[in-house]
Amino acid sequence: MSKTPSRYTLTAALPYANGPVHIGHLAGVYVPADIYARYLRSNDKDVLFVCGSDEHGVPITIRAKKEGVTPQQIVDKYHGIIKKSFADFGISFDIYSRTSSKTHAETASEFFTVLYTKGEFVEKVAEQYYDPKAEQFLADRYIVGTCPSCGKDGAYGDQCESCGSTLNATELINPVSALSGEIPIFKKTKHWYLPLDKYEPWLKEWIVDGHKKDWKSNVYGQCKSWIDQGLQPRAVTRDLDWGVPVPLKEAEGKVLYVWFDAPIGYISASKDWAVKTGKDWEPYWKSDDTKLLHFIGKDNIVFHCIIFPSILKQHGEFILPDNVPANEFLNLEGNKISTSKNWAVWLHEYLEDFPDKQDVLRYVLTANAPETKDNDFTWKDFQARNNNELVAVLGNFVNRALVLTHKYYNGVVPERGELTREDENVLKQLFELPAKISNSIEKYRFREALGLYMDVARLGNKYLADTEPWKLIKEDAKRVDTIMYIALQITANLAILGEPFLPHTTQKLNTILSLSAQAWGNGGRADLLDSGTQLNKPELLFAKIEDTEVEQQVNKLEATKLANTDATPQKEEVAFDDFVKMDIRVGTVIAAEKMKKSKKLLKIQVDTGVDTRTILSGIAQYFKPEDIIGTQVSVLINLAPRKMMGEVSEGMILMAEDADGSLKLLSPTQAVKPGSAIS
Ligand SMILES: [Zn+2]
């Protein structure tokens, strides 16, 4: 689009209301979308920024069954949690709606009806698994059986979680219904398909030829590969009792497939916004001079670049997205973020541990945004960026400018005098930075934009370090007036230009500066604060994060990892008589030393109550000899003696092996008499 748009419609992927949101969501979709929305608003653009909870689909019904509640109760719970997290992090949606609303059911039905009336859908009758006892067709997730790939039980109709294979429900061996345990039968059912194959020539022209230059290469590449492989018709309906009912008499008991109704949720949300504000939603979706942008993660590219535009196009009244700046994924401490394995940093939990540090997370996630490839979030990096960048660069400059102003002028902005070459040079750089930041934001390079924003603070720090007003104040107070005047103008620029990235911080800064929120266009100016303005008392914008704080977070994750490690399967059964043959006692370590020429073995003297004996134990990597002396341990004392490296070992000290392979001693929780039997 070459002409200037009259308005912007920004959509952010609808989070699935099956769990809370985590840092991966924030980094991939919501922070970049919010930066863009705030940037546009501060440029006085007409913006509608919409989102909402995606509340249909099978996983929600399964979760409801598992918890013994209704699907509505599940989505009510998570809609509330998600909505609050977004508000807490300052994601500035104009509306956060939900797809279980009445508006949405009407809007999605209308889309289906329009396409149906135009004869767009292909009707197909196919055989599908049906549970005769529960009297319903079974979604893939509702069928369990033996995996044809690895032979393990408990595989789902769409995937085996043991070996990771993607499956078709019909491939499962001995399938049973998860609803009733019955063996499912095949039954014919009719569904409506969107003929994506028919739209291929148009999609080729629109994306492959039309968006080669302006779409991100990861997005363009994925679309092209889908189109090159050849598109298949895709069912828009399914047999389920949770969703938007298919608006046809003959389709009773069927609902719209969640992928069909979810993106229409952006339009329903816009309608809800119109009702709330008394505005007209239609220009935002139907006017050619509107720029429509979908902010999503890479798992959603096909839906937003191929399927949803096809639906919009066939409907006929709607505009198509101008761009879909999808991000790659954010990993966590080297591993893929996983909701089911609880390998995530949940936003609501983050705020419990780091209250009022929303902007720190916004900053770190932007500075490390997965814009061009998957990136890794680590707590160490989080701490380093906070301490070395937010505290040491941005916070430090602002604090010095404000503290010196209070010290020299009781917080009143001084008069500006003659400018030196040095001043002019600094002001020139200050003047040039906003356009550079704009350019990066407009190209969806938010990481780069944030780096340029920090250059404003670096410029300020360097200026103070070079001019040294704290030394000059005794000899040339007049010169210091000008230096501090300029430093304060840089501070005011930080408040304007930082708003899209760090809205909580810039609000605080505006209050300190007695400045109302300024338009982006004022960025670069050197007269934002008038001489004589009384500033408020400074407060620190950022605080150092200590090692112990991030260690706690790492430990929390490590605990998750251990909880997720599967224990080894149970061994073969043994008879009681076999068990009692083992004589296990509590003994006390009375001496220990490293075995010569061995890295692994410790030579340990144990008082077993029966006698004092030598036991060799392969624990030298985990225990220092001096640390275990005096410790009570569990000993198998009637194990046949074994000779190792020229020494005889009479028994075995029992150990627990942790998930990471480390060894722990098994000691009684209270001291007991050596020789006490363990049984
Ligand atoms: Zn398998």
XYZ file of C-alpha atoms and ligand atoms in Angstrom:
680
model
C 0.000 0.000 0.000
C 1.667 3.197 -1.127
C -0.892 5.795 -0.110
C -1.213 6.849 3.518
C -3.930 4.816 5.242
C -6.852 6.688 6.793
C -7.069 4.206 9.628
C -5.461 1.059 11.003
C -6.987 -2.192 12.203
C -4.555 -4.224 14.300
C -5.423 -7.715 15.443
C -3.443 -9.786 17.928
C -3.838 -13.594 17.875
C -6.738 -14.761 20.037
C -5.224 -16.685 22.968
C -6.817 -20.061 23.593
C -8.871 -19.965 26.808
C -7.532 -23.278 28.033
C -4.801 -21.892 30.277
C -3.085 -18.639 31.289
C -0.663 -16.719 29.047
C 3.116 -16.896 29.298
C 6.192 -14.934 28.190
C 6.252 -16.695 24.809
C 2.840 -15.243 23.974
C 3.908 -11.789 25.122
C 7.179 -11.810 23.166
C 5.753 -13.293 19.989
C 2.539 -11.355 19.617
C 1.267 -8.958 22.232
C 4.238 -6.746 23.048
C 5.124 -6.100 19.375
C 1.460 -5.462 18.526
C 1.173 -3.104 21.490
C 4.337 -1.198 20.560
C 2.937 -0.694 17.077
C -0.500 0.379 18.350
C 0.959 2.849 20.854
C 3.331 4.222 18.239
C 0.469 4.831 15.795
C -1.699 6.473 18.447
C 1.116 8.725 19.520
C 1.356 9.738 15.848
C -2.312 10.695 16.030
C -3.404 7.828 13.768
C -6.863 6.324 13.859
C -6.265 2.857 15.336
C -8.521 -0.022 16.290
C -6.541 -2.672 18.210
C -8.597 -5.792 18.916
C -8.164 -9.143 20.582
C -10.189 -11.632 22.607
C -10.244 -15.169 23.940
C -10.627 -18.087 21.555
C -13.123 -20.173 23.478
C -14.166 -23.041 21.218
C -12.533 -26.306 20.200
C -12.010 -29.800 21.530
C -9.198 -29.221 24.084
C -11.566 -27.018 26.103
C -14.252 -29.726 26.177
C -11.669 -32.303 27.251
C -10.359 -30.097 30.007
C -13.920 -29.478 31.208
C -14.626 -33.224 31.331
C -11.399 -33.853 33.223
C -12.212 -31.194 35.825
C -15.875 -32.165 36.019
C -17.132 -28.706 35.008
C -18.767 -27.218 31.898
C -16.744 -25.830 28.982
C -18.286 -22.434 29.760
C -16.815 -22.583 33.281
C -13.375 -23.339 31.841
C -13.446 -20.429 29.402
C -14.913 -18.045 31.988
C -12.022 -18.823 34.308
C -9.225 -18.409 31.768
C -10.809 -15.481 29.953
C -10.664 -13.619 33.264
C -7.046 -14.585 34.001
C -5.828 -13.779 30.478
C -7.668 -10.469 30.290
C -6.161 -9.382 33.606
C -2.622 -10.347 32.578
C -2.871 -8.251 29.415
C -4.209 -5.284 31.375
C -1.438 -5.673 33.972
C 1.245 -5.565 31.276
C -0.284 -2.508 29.644
C -1.342 -4.199 26.398
C -3.561 -1.410 25.124
C -6.353 -3.250 23.324
C -9.333 -1.101 22.437
C -11.352 -4.167 23.261
C -10.637 -7.624 24.630
C -13.624 -9.729 23.645
C -14.422 -13.454 23.500
C -15.726 -15.939 20.966
C -18.415 -17.408 23.211
C -20.307 -14.099 22.930
C -23.628 -13.698 21.153
C -22.133 -11.152 18.723
C -19.573 -13.685 17.711
C -22.071 -16.497 17.135
C -24.073 -14.153 14.884
C -21.019 -12.909 12.990
C -19.555 -16.367 12.406
C -22.966 -17.729 11.320
C -23.374 -14.853 8.906
C -19.991 -15.640 7.329
C -20.962 -19.273 6.899
C -24.343 -18.339 5.423
C -22.874 -15.877 2.921
C -20.332 -18.405 1.646
C -22.937 -21.189 1.663
C -25.427 -19.094 -0.323
C -22.743 -18.303 -2.873
C -22.191 -22.029 -3.275
C -18.575 -21.801 -2.126
C -18.520 -24.872 0.130
C -18.031 -28.403 -1.106
C -20.236 -30.962 0.668
C -18.760 -34.353 1.484
C -20.082 -37.410 3.280
C -17.384 -39.426 5.006
C -17.223 -42.236 7.540
C -16.125 -41.155 10.976
C -15.737 -42.794 14.357
C -18.939 -42.708 16.404
C -19.539 -43.713 20.012
C -22.836 -45.651 20.051
C -23.161 -45.426 23.824
C -22.433 -41.689 24.151
C -24.380 -41.182 20.897
C -21.879 -38.825 19.359
C -19.161 -38.581 16.763
C -15.689 -38.624 18.217
C -13.130 -35.904 17.695
C -9.608 -37.309 17.210
C -8.678 -36.424 20.774
C -11.582 -38.508 22.061
C -10.236 -41.742 20.578
C -7.429 -43.579 22.333
C -5.641 -46.761 21.366
C -2.310 -48.413 20.690
C 0.180 -46.376 18.679
C 0.964 -48.029 15.332
C 4.485 -46.556 15.440
C 5.793 -47.369 18.902
C 3.233 -49.859 20.193
C 2.509 -47.897 23.385
C -1.037 -47.665 24.717
C -2.845 -44.402 25.348
C -2.107 -42.734 21.998
C -4.687 -40.174 20.839
C -6.447 -40.160 17.480
C -4.285 -37.303 16.287
C -0.995 -37.907 18.079
C 1.002 -40.339 20.186
C 2.529 -38.515 23.113
C 5.015 -41.329 23.783
C 6.797 -41.188 20.452
C 5.465 -37.914 19.059
C 4.043 -39.424 15.849
C 1.214 -37.562 14.131
C -1.608 -40.027 13.561
C -4.955 -40.445 11.872
C -7.646 -41.808 14.160
C -8.183 -44.733 11.777
C -4.565 -45.870 12.226
C -4.925 -46.561 15.958
C -4.832 -50.216 16.966
C -7.727 -51.283 19.233
C -9.358 -47.839 19.354
C -11.745 -47.064 22.198
C -13.840 -44.012 22.950
C -12.434 -41.867 25.743
C -16.005 -40.853 26.578
C -17.444 -44.271 27.393
C -14.685 -46.829 26.890
C -16.796 -48.374 24.104
C -15.325 -49.566 20.834
C -16.303 -46.875 18.322
C -18.096 -47.729 15.092
C -17.910 -46.032 11.707
C -20.863 -43.873 10.812
C -21.481 -41.600 7.875
C -21.513 -37.858 8.489
C -21.765 -34.857 6.217
C -19.442 -31.865 6.357
C -18.816 -28.638 4.484
C -15.370 -27.897 3.077
C -13.662 -24.695 2.055
C -12.139 -25.461 -1.382
C -8.682 -23.958 -0.814
C -7.453 -25.774 -3.936
C -9.816 -23.601 -5.971
C -8.285 -20.417 -4.530
C -4.724 -21.435 -5.323
C -4.280 -19.301 -8.458
C -5.527 -16.231 -6.611
C -3.373 -16.937 -3.534
C -0.331 -17.351 -5.769
C -0.951 -13.994 -7.368
C -1.769 -12.214 -4.116
C 1.004 -13.633 -1.905
C 3.712 -15.266 -4.007
C 3.787 -12.472 -6.604
C 2.286 -9.631 -4.593
C 3.941 -9.762 -1.181
C 7.423 -10.989 -1.939
C 8.982 -7.682 -0.955
C 6.917 -6.383 1.941
C 6.184 -9.519 3.995
C 8.783 -10.879 6.398
C 10.827 -13.631 4.813
C 9.801 -16.241 7.419
C 6.125 -15.487 6.708
C 6.469 -15.340 2.948
C 8.549 -18.524 2.874
C 6.026 -20.528 4.866
C 3.128 -19.351 2.685
C 4.963 -20.112 -0.522
C 5.843 -23.578 0.652
C 2.193 -24.303 1.550
C 0.982 -23.066 -1.823
C 3.725 -24.913 -3.723
C 2.769 -28.182 -2.024
C -0.805 -27.777 -3.261
C -3.739 -26.823 -1.045
C -6.511 -29.237 -0.019
C -10.170 -28.535 0.777
C -10.595 -28.092 4.507
C -13.696 -28.988 6.567
C -15.284 -25.921 8.180
C -17.749 -27.951 10.275
C -17.465 -30.793 12.749
C -19.560 -33.014 14.985
C -19.264 -31.498 18.427
C -21.549 -29.906 20.979
C -19.291 -26.933 21.868
C -19.013 -24.100 19.359
C -21.065 -21.966 17.003
C -23.925 -24.116 15.625
C -23.858 -24.546 11.851
C -26.785 -22.401 10.637
C -28.391 -25.112 8.499
C -31.401 -27.299 9.291
C -29.639 -30.433 8.079
C -26.598 -29.733 10.238
C -28.151 -30.174 13.638
C -25.587 -31.188 16.272
C -22.705 -29.795 14.213
C -20.672 -26.691 14.930
C -18.269 -24.514 12.955
C -14.705 -25.781 13.135
C -12.763 -23.582 15.555
C -10.230 -22.477 12.922
C -13.124 -21.113 10.831
C -14.788 -19.144 13.602
C -11.742 -17.950 15.592
C -10.303 -15.326 13.188
C -13.824 -14.024 12.567
C -13.563 -13.219 16.284
C -11.537 -10.116 15.330
C -14.578 -8.795 13.491
C -16.987 -9.696 16.314
C -14.650 -7.927 18.756
C -14.716 -4.843 16.518
C -18.521 -4.918 16.589
C -18.491 -5.146 20.396
C -16.134 -2.161 20.461
C -18.481 -0.188 18.192
C -21.409 -0.849 20.523
C -19.333 0.155 23.543
C -18.031 3.382 22.018
C -20.912 4.332 19.717
C -18.585 4.219 16.707
C -18.893 2.511 13.333
C -16.848 -0.687 12.955
C -17.366 -1.157 9.236
C -14.731 1.239 7.823
C -12.115 -0.645 9.877
C -12.882 -3.833 7.985
C -14.403 -2.791 4.700
C -12.735 0.422 3.584
C -9.896 0.283 1.061
C -8.061 3.079 2.849
C -7.772 0.972 6.016
C -4.531 -0.857 6.724
C -5.257 -4.276 8.279
C -2.424 -6.000 10.168
C -2.454 -9.367 11.909
C 0.092 -9.852 14.710
C 0.607 -13.578 15.311
C 3.134 -16.295 16.131
C 4.511 -18.561 13.429
C 2.151 -21.422 14.286
C -0.697 -19.263 12.995
C 0.743 -18.187 9.650
C -1.301 -20.502 7.462
C -4.569 -19.438 9.105
C -3.916 -15.711 8.792
C -2.187 -15.610 5.431
C -4.035 -18.278 3.470
C -7.259 -19.447 5.097
C -8.720 -16.316 6.708
C -7.954 -14.088 3.686
C -9.662 -16.697 1.495
C -12.763 -16.478 3.703
C -12.690 -12.657 3.674
C -12.230 -12.595 -0.084
C -15.070 -15.032 -0.778
C -17.387 -13.099 1.504
C -16.776 -10.160 -0.776
C -17.252 -7.149 1.476
C -14.001 -7.252 3.416
C -10.469 -5.958 2.920
C -7.437 -8.245 3.081
C -4.489 -7.949 5.463
C -1.798 -5.596 4.299
C 0.828 -7.425 6.319
C 1.151 -10.307 8.786
C 4.337 -9.638 10.773
C 4.528 -13.051 12.448
C 7.282 -13.851 14.914
C 9.143 -17.078 15.517
C 9.095 -18.789 18.917
C 10.673 -17.863 22.224
C 12.251 -20.754 24.109
C 12.859 -20.825 27.835
C 16.275 -21.738 29.257
C 17.080 -23.769 26.145
C 13.826 -25.726 25.980
C 10.595 -25.242 24.071
C 7.933 -23.544 26.199
C 5.289 -26.138 27.042
C 1.948 -25.519 28.730
C 1.321 -29.191 29.459
C 4.778 -29.661 30.991
C 4.467 -26.345 32.870
C 7.758 -25.240 31.284
C 6.853 -21.577 31.129
C 6.993 -18.273 32.917
C 3.329 -17.431 33.504
C 2.557 -13.745 33.451
C 0.418 -13.754 36.587
C 3.153 -15.636 38.471
C 5.861 -13.276 37.201
C 3.957 -10.334 38.665
C 3.692 -12.066 42.016
C 7.480 -12.414 42.126
C 8.331 -9.111 40.406
C 5.527 -6.699 41.236
C 5.703 -3.395 39.310
C 8.335 -4.797 36.958
C 6.045 -5.126 33.934
C 8.276 -2.867 31.865
C 11.379 -4.894 32.701
C 9.774 -7.933 31.103
C 8.455 -5.869 28.180
C 11.980 -4.552 27.698
C 13.736 -7.918 27.872
C 11.203 -9.607 25.597
C 11.576 -6.843 23.005
C 15.372 -6.653 23.235
C 15.440 -10.410 22.684
C 12.377 -10.707 20.434
C 12.194 -13.793 18.174
C 11.677 -11.615 15.100
C 13.759 -13.533 12.604
C 14.526 -16.804 14.374
C 13.649 -18.674 17.560
C 15.266 -17.015 20.575
C 15.967 -18.124 24.097
C 14.814 -16.430 27.317
C 17.108 -17.039 30.260
C 16.832 -15.588 33.741
C 20.499 -14.694 33.599
C 19.936 -12.588 30.506
C 16.847 -11.062 32.131
C 18.958 -9.991 35.105
C 21.824 -8.752 32.940
C 19.569 -6.640 30.717
C 17.856 -5.138 33.733
C 21.067 -4.371 35.609
C 23.332 -3.414 32.706
C 20.840 -1.651 30.452
C 17.724 -0.448 32.271
C 19.487 0.408 35.538
C 22.964 1.321 34.298
C 22.052 3.172 31.094
C 18.463 4.460 31.118
C 17.820 4.696 34.860
C 21.276 6.067 35.556
C 21.054 8.904 33.061
C 17.567 9.999 34.103
C 18.502 9.838 37.754
C 21.670 11.898 37.314
C 19.869 14.578 35.306
C 17.085 14.841 37.882
C 19.200 14.621 41.025
C 21.623 17.309 39.790
C 18.695 19.576 38.844
C 17.329 19.243 42.357
C 20.750 19.784 43.875
C 21.690 22.878 41.840
C 18.287 24.459 41.178
C 15.843 22.957 43.690
C 14.216 21.097 40.830
C 13.553 24.115 38.599
C 14.552 23.839 34.920
C 17.445 26.331 34.395
C 17.872 28.903 31.600
C 19.651 27.878 28.423
C 22.696 29.976 27.513
C 25.011 29.994 24.469
C 25.395 26.615 22.777
C 28.858 25.177 22.233
C 29.862 22.966 19.287
C 29.536 19.997 21.640
C 25.962 20.975 22.569
C 25.011 21.445 18.934
C 26.419 18.077 18.045
C 24.427 16.348 20.815
C 21.218 18.146 19.835
C 21.733 17.167 16.207
C 21.982 13.491 17.172
C 18.941 13.865 19.402
C 17.025 15.379 16.522
C 17.886 12.505 14.177
C 17.033 9.575 16.453
C 13.183 9.697 16.409
C 13.015 9.249 12.628
C 15.343 6.262 12.883
C 13.197 4.692 15.604
C 10.066 5.319 13.504
C 11.635 3.706 10.499
C 12.429 0.541 12.463
C 8.965 0.350 14.043
C 7.270 0.799 10.679
C 9.289 -2.139 9.369
C 8.232 -4.242 12.397
C 11.833 -4.301 13.638
C 10.990 -3.646 17.252
C 14.249 -4.989 18.629
C 16.214 -2.548 16.512
C 13.822 0.275 17.443
C 14.367 -0.390 21.144
C 18.139 -0.364 20.645
C 17.880 3.070 18.996
C 15.719 4.293 21.861
C 18.436 3.238 24.299
C 20.873 5.242 22.160
C 19.010 8.355 23.319
C 19.891 7.474 26.922
C 23.451 6.579 25.905
C 23.735 9.968 24.229
C 22.654 11.601 27.486
C 25.093 9.586 29.590
C 27.980 10.408 27.290
C 27.063 14.100 27.285
C 27.141 14.276 31.084
C 30.349 12.240 31.270
C 32.026 14.526 28.698
C 30.858 17.841 30.161
C 31.175 16.873 33.850
C 28.765 19.467 35.296
C 29.571 18.266 38.842
C 33.135 19.567 38.345
C 32.172 22.708 36.436
C 29.576 23.919 38.933
C 32.222 25.695 41.067
C 34.024 27.444 38.176
C 31.357 28.082 35.552
C 27.822 27.843 36.934
C 26.387 29.566 33.857
C 27.747 26.847 31.570
C 26.222 24.215 33.873
C 22.788 25.861 33.396
C 22.987 25.065 29.702
C 24.308 21.540 30.230
C 21.525 20.693 32.652
C 18.929 22.323 30.411
C 20.031 20.035 27.559
C 20.217 16.957 29.798
C 16.624 17.623 30.882
C 15.455 17.971 27.278
C 17.011 14.567 26.547
C 15.139 13.188 29.578
C 11.862 14.572 28.222
C 12.612 12.905 24.881
C 13.056 9.603 26.685
C 9.530 9.996 28.044
C 8.037 10.555 24.582
C 10.013 8.003 22.609
C 9.841 5.308 25.277
C 6.067 5.268 25.580
C 5.447 2.463 23.044
C 8.026 0.223 24.719
C 7.885 1.092 28.433
C 4.490 2.690 29.092
C 4.550 2.327 32.869
C 8.008 3.875 33.160
C 7.321 6.795 30.842
C 4.141 7.590 32.723
C 6.196 7.790 35.915
C 8.769 9.927 34.138
C 6.112 12.318 32.827
C 4.839 12.789 36.360
C 8.322 13.603 37.625
C 8.846 16.053 34.755
C 5.399 17.665 35.222
C 4.871 16.866 31.571
C 1.670 15.631 29.947
C 2.004 12.778 27.446
C 3.400 14.239 24.238
C 2.855 13.355 20.595
C 5.608 11.367 18.901
C 6.156 14.284 16.523
C 7.641 16.313 19.394
C 10.439 13.758 19.697
C 13.821 15.264 18.877
C 12.890 18.740 20.105
C 15.198 20.536 22.520
C 12.582 22.805 24.117
C 10.118 20.346 25.623
C 10.640 21.590 29.165
C 10.386 25.345 29.671
C 12.923 27.124 31.840
C 11.376 27.788 35.217
C 9.293 24.603 35.266
C 9.236 23.042 38.729
C 10.000 19.313 38.541
C 8.780 16.767 41.060
C 11.013 14.722 43.351
C 12.896 12.070 41.392
C 12.425 8.389 42.112
C 14.454 5.512 40.731
C 12.888 4.135 37.557
C 14.562 0.736 37.828
C 16.112 -1.300 40.616
C 18.886 -3.857 40.471
C 17.816 -7.496 40.385
C 19.901 -9.625 42.736
C 21.390 -13.058 42.041
C 19.123 -14.679 44.626
C 16.011 -13.439 42.813
C 16.921 -15.066 39.527
C 18.289 -18.161 41.248
C 14.846 -18.668 42.765
C 13.291 -18.551 39.303
C 15.814 -21.018 37.931
C 15.184 -23.357 40.869
C 11.455 -23.135 40.265
C 12.022 -24.242 36.662
C 14.420 -26.999 37.688
C 11.759 -28.352 40.031
C 9.346 -28.431 37.088
C 11.872 -30.368 35.074
C 12.266 -32.979 37.801
C 8.494 -33.287 38.196
C 8.233 -33.965 34.472
C 10.883 -36.631 34.266
C 9.248 -40.013 33.991
C 10.382 -42.511 36.604
C 11.802 -45.744 35.239
C 9.163 -48.467 34.928
C 8.602 -50.854 37.790
C 10.773 -53.975 37.884
C 9.478 -57.522 37.882
C 7.570 -58.649 40.967
C 9.500 -60.292 43.825
C 8.199 -62.597 46.535
C 8.212 -61.358 50.135
C 10.616 -64.155 50.999
C 13.056 -62.770 48.463
C 12.808 -59.302 49.910
C 13.481 -60.374 53.516
C 16.651 -62.119 52.412
C 18.222 -58.670 52.158
C 19.630 -57.442 55.468
C 19.494 -53.655 55.366
C 20.657 -51.670 58.410
C 21.307 -48.132 59.446
C 25.031 -47.583 59.877
C 27.162 -44.572 60.801
C 30.106 -43.450 58.686
C 33.094 -43.258 61.029
C 35.849 -42.675 58.460
C 36.105 -41.940 54.737
C 38.919 -41.301 52.278
C 39.454 -41.193 48.551
C 40.666 -44.450 46.991
C 44.068 -43.990 45.490
C 44.064 -44.028 41.665
C 40.274 -43.878 41.487
C 38.173 -40.867 40.580
C 34.898 -42.494 41.566
C 35.491 -44.588 44.664
C 35.456 -43.602 48.299
C 36.760 -46.029 50.926
C 34.351 -45.791 53.835
C 34.409 -47.279 57.342
C 30.901 -47.931 58.585
C 29.704 -48.848 62.061
C 26.878 -51.222 61.119
C 25.956 -52.103 64.687
C 27.049 -55.646 63.867
C 30.653 -54.688 63.251
C 32.838 -52.012 61.725
C 33.615 -52.747 58.123
C 35.024 -51.303 54.919
C 32.688 -50.452 52.075
C 33.801 -49.054 48.721
C 31.285 -46.743 47.161
C 31.301 -45.014 43.749
C 30.205 -41.642 45.083
C 33.400 -39.563 45.003
C 31.917 -37.181 42.395
C 29.068 -36.230 44.702
C 30.506 -36.328 48.224
C 33.690 -35.133 49.862
C 35.007 -37.662 52.415
C 34.968 -35.085 55.237
C 31.312 -34.208 54.575
C 29.918 -37.682 55.165
C 31.775 -38.612 58.327
C 29.223 -38.931 61.132
C 26.324 -39.311 58.693
C 23.894 -42.182 59.114
C 23.350 -44.213 55.948
C 21.411 -47.273 54.791
C 23.607 -50.301 54.204
C 22.917 -53.662 52.591
C 25.184 -55.674 54.889
C 24.741 -59.227 53.614
C 25.794 -58.498 50.049
C 28.563 -60.935 49.056
C 31.976 -59.238 49.468
C 33.537 -57.894 46.284
C 37.143 -57.062 45.488
C 37.728 -53.731 43.760
C 41.148 -52.254 42.947
C 42.830 -54.517 45.469
C 40.409 -53.752 48.337
C 37.462 -55.814 49.581
C 34.098 -54.116 49.882
C 31.763 -55.701 52.448
C 28.311 -54.418 51.649
C 26.656 -51.557 49.810
C 25.590 -48.062 50.860
C 22.157 -47.358 49.357
C 21.606 -44.213 47.276
C 18.792 -42.392 45.552
C 19.652 -41.354 42.020
C 18.045 -38.038 41.076
C 16.716 -37.251 37.574
C 19.980 -35.511 36.683
C 22.002 -38.579 37.722
C 23.250 -37.070 40.983
C 23.283 -39.275 44.093
C 21.709 -38.638 47.486
C 22.259 -40.642 50.696
C 19.284 -42.353 52.326
C 19.419 -41.326 55.947
C 16.817 -41.675 58.710
C 15.130 -38.331 59.443
C 16.113 -38.787 63.103
C 19.222 -40.455 64.446
C 18.795 -44.143 65.289
C 21.063 -46.718 66.918
C 23.529 -48.201 64.397
C 22.359 -51.683 63.405
C 18.661 -50.745 63.340
C 17.041 -52.912 60.708
C 15.320 -51.373 57.677
C 12.261 -53.354 56.681
Zn 3.877 -43.888 19.577
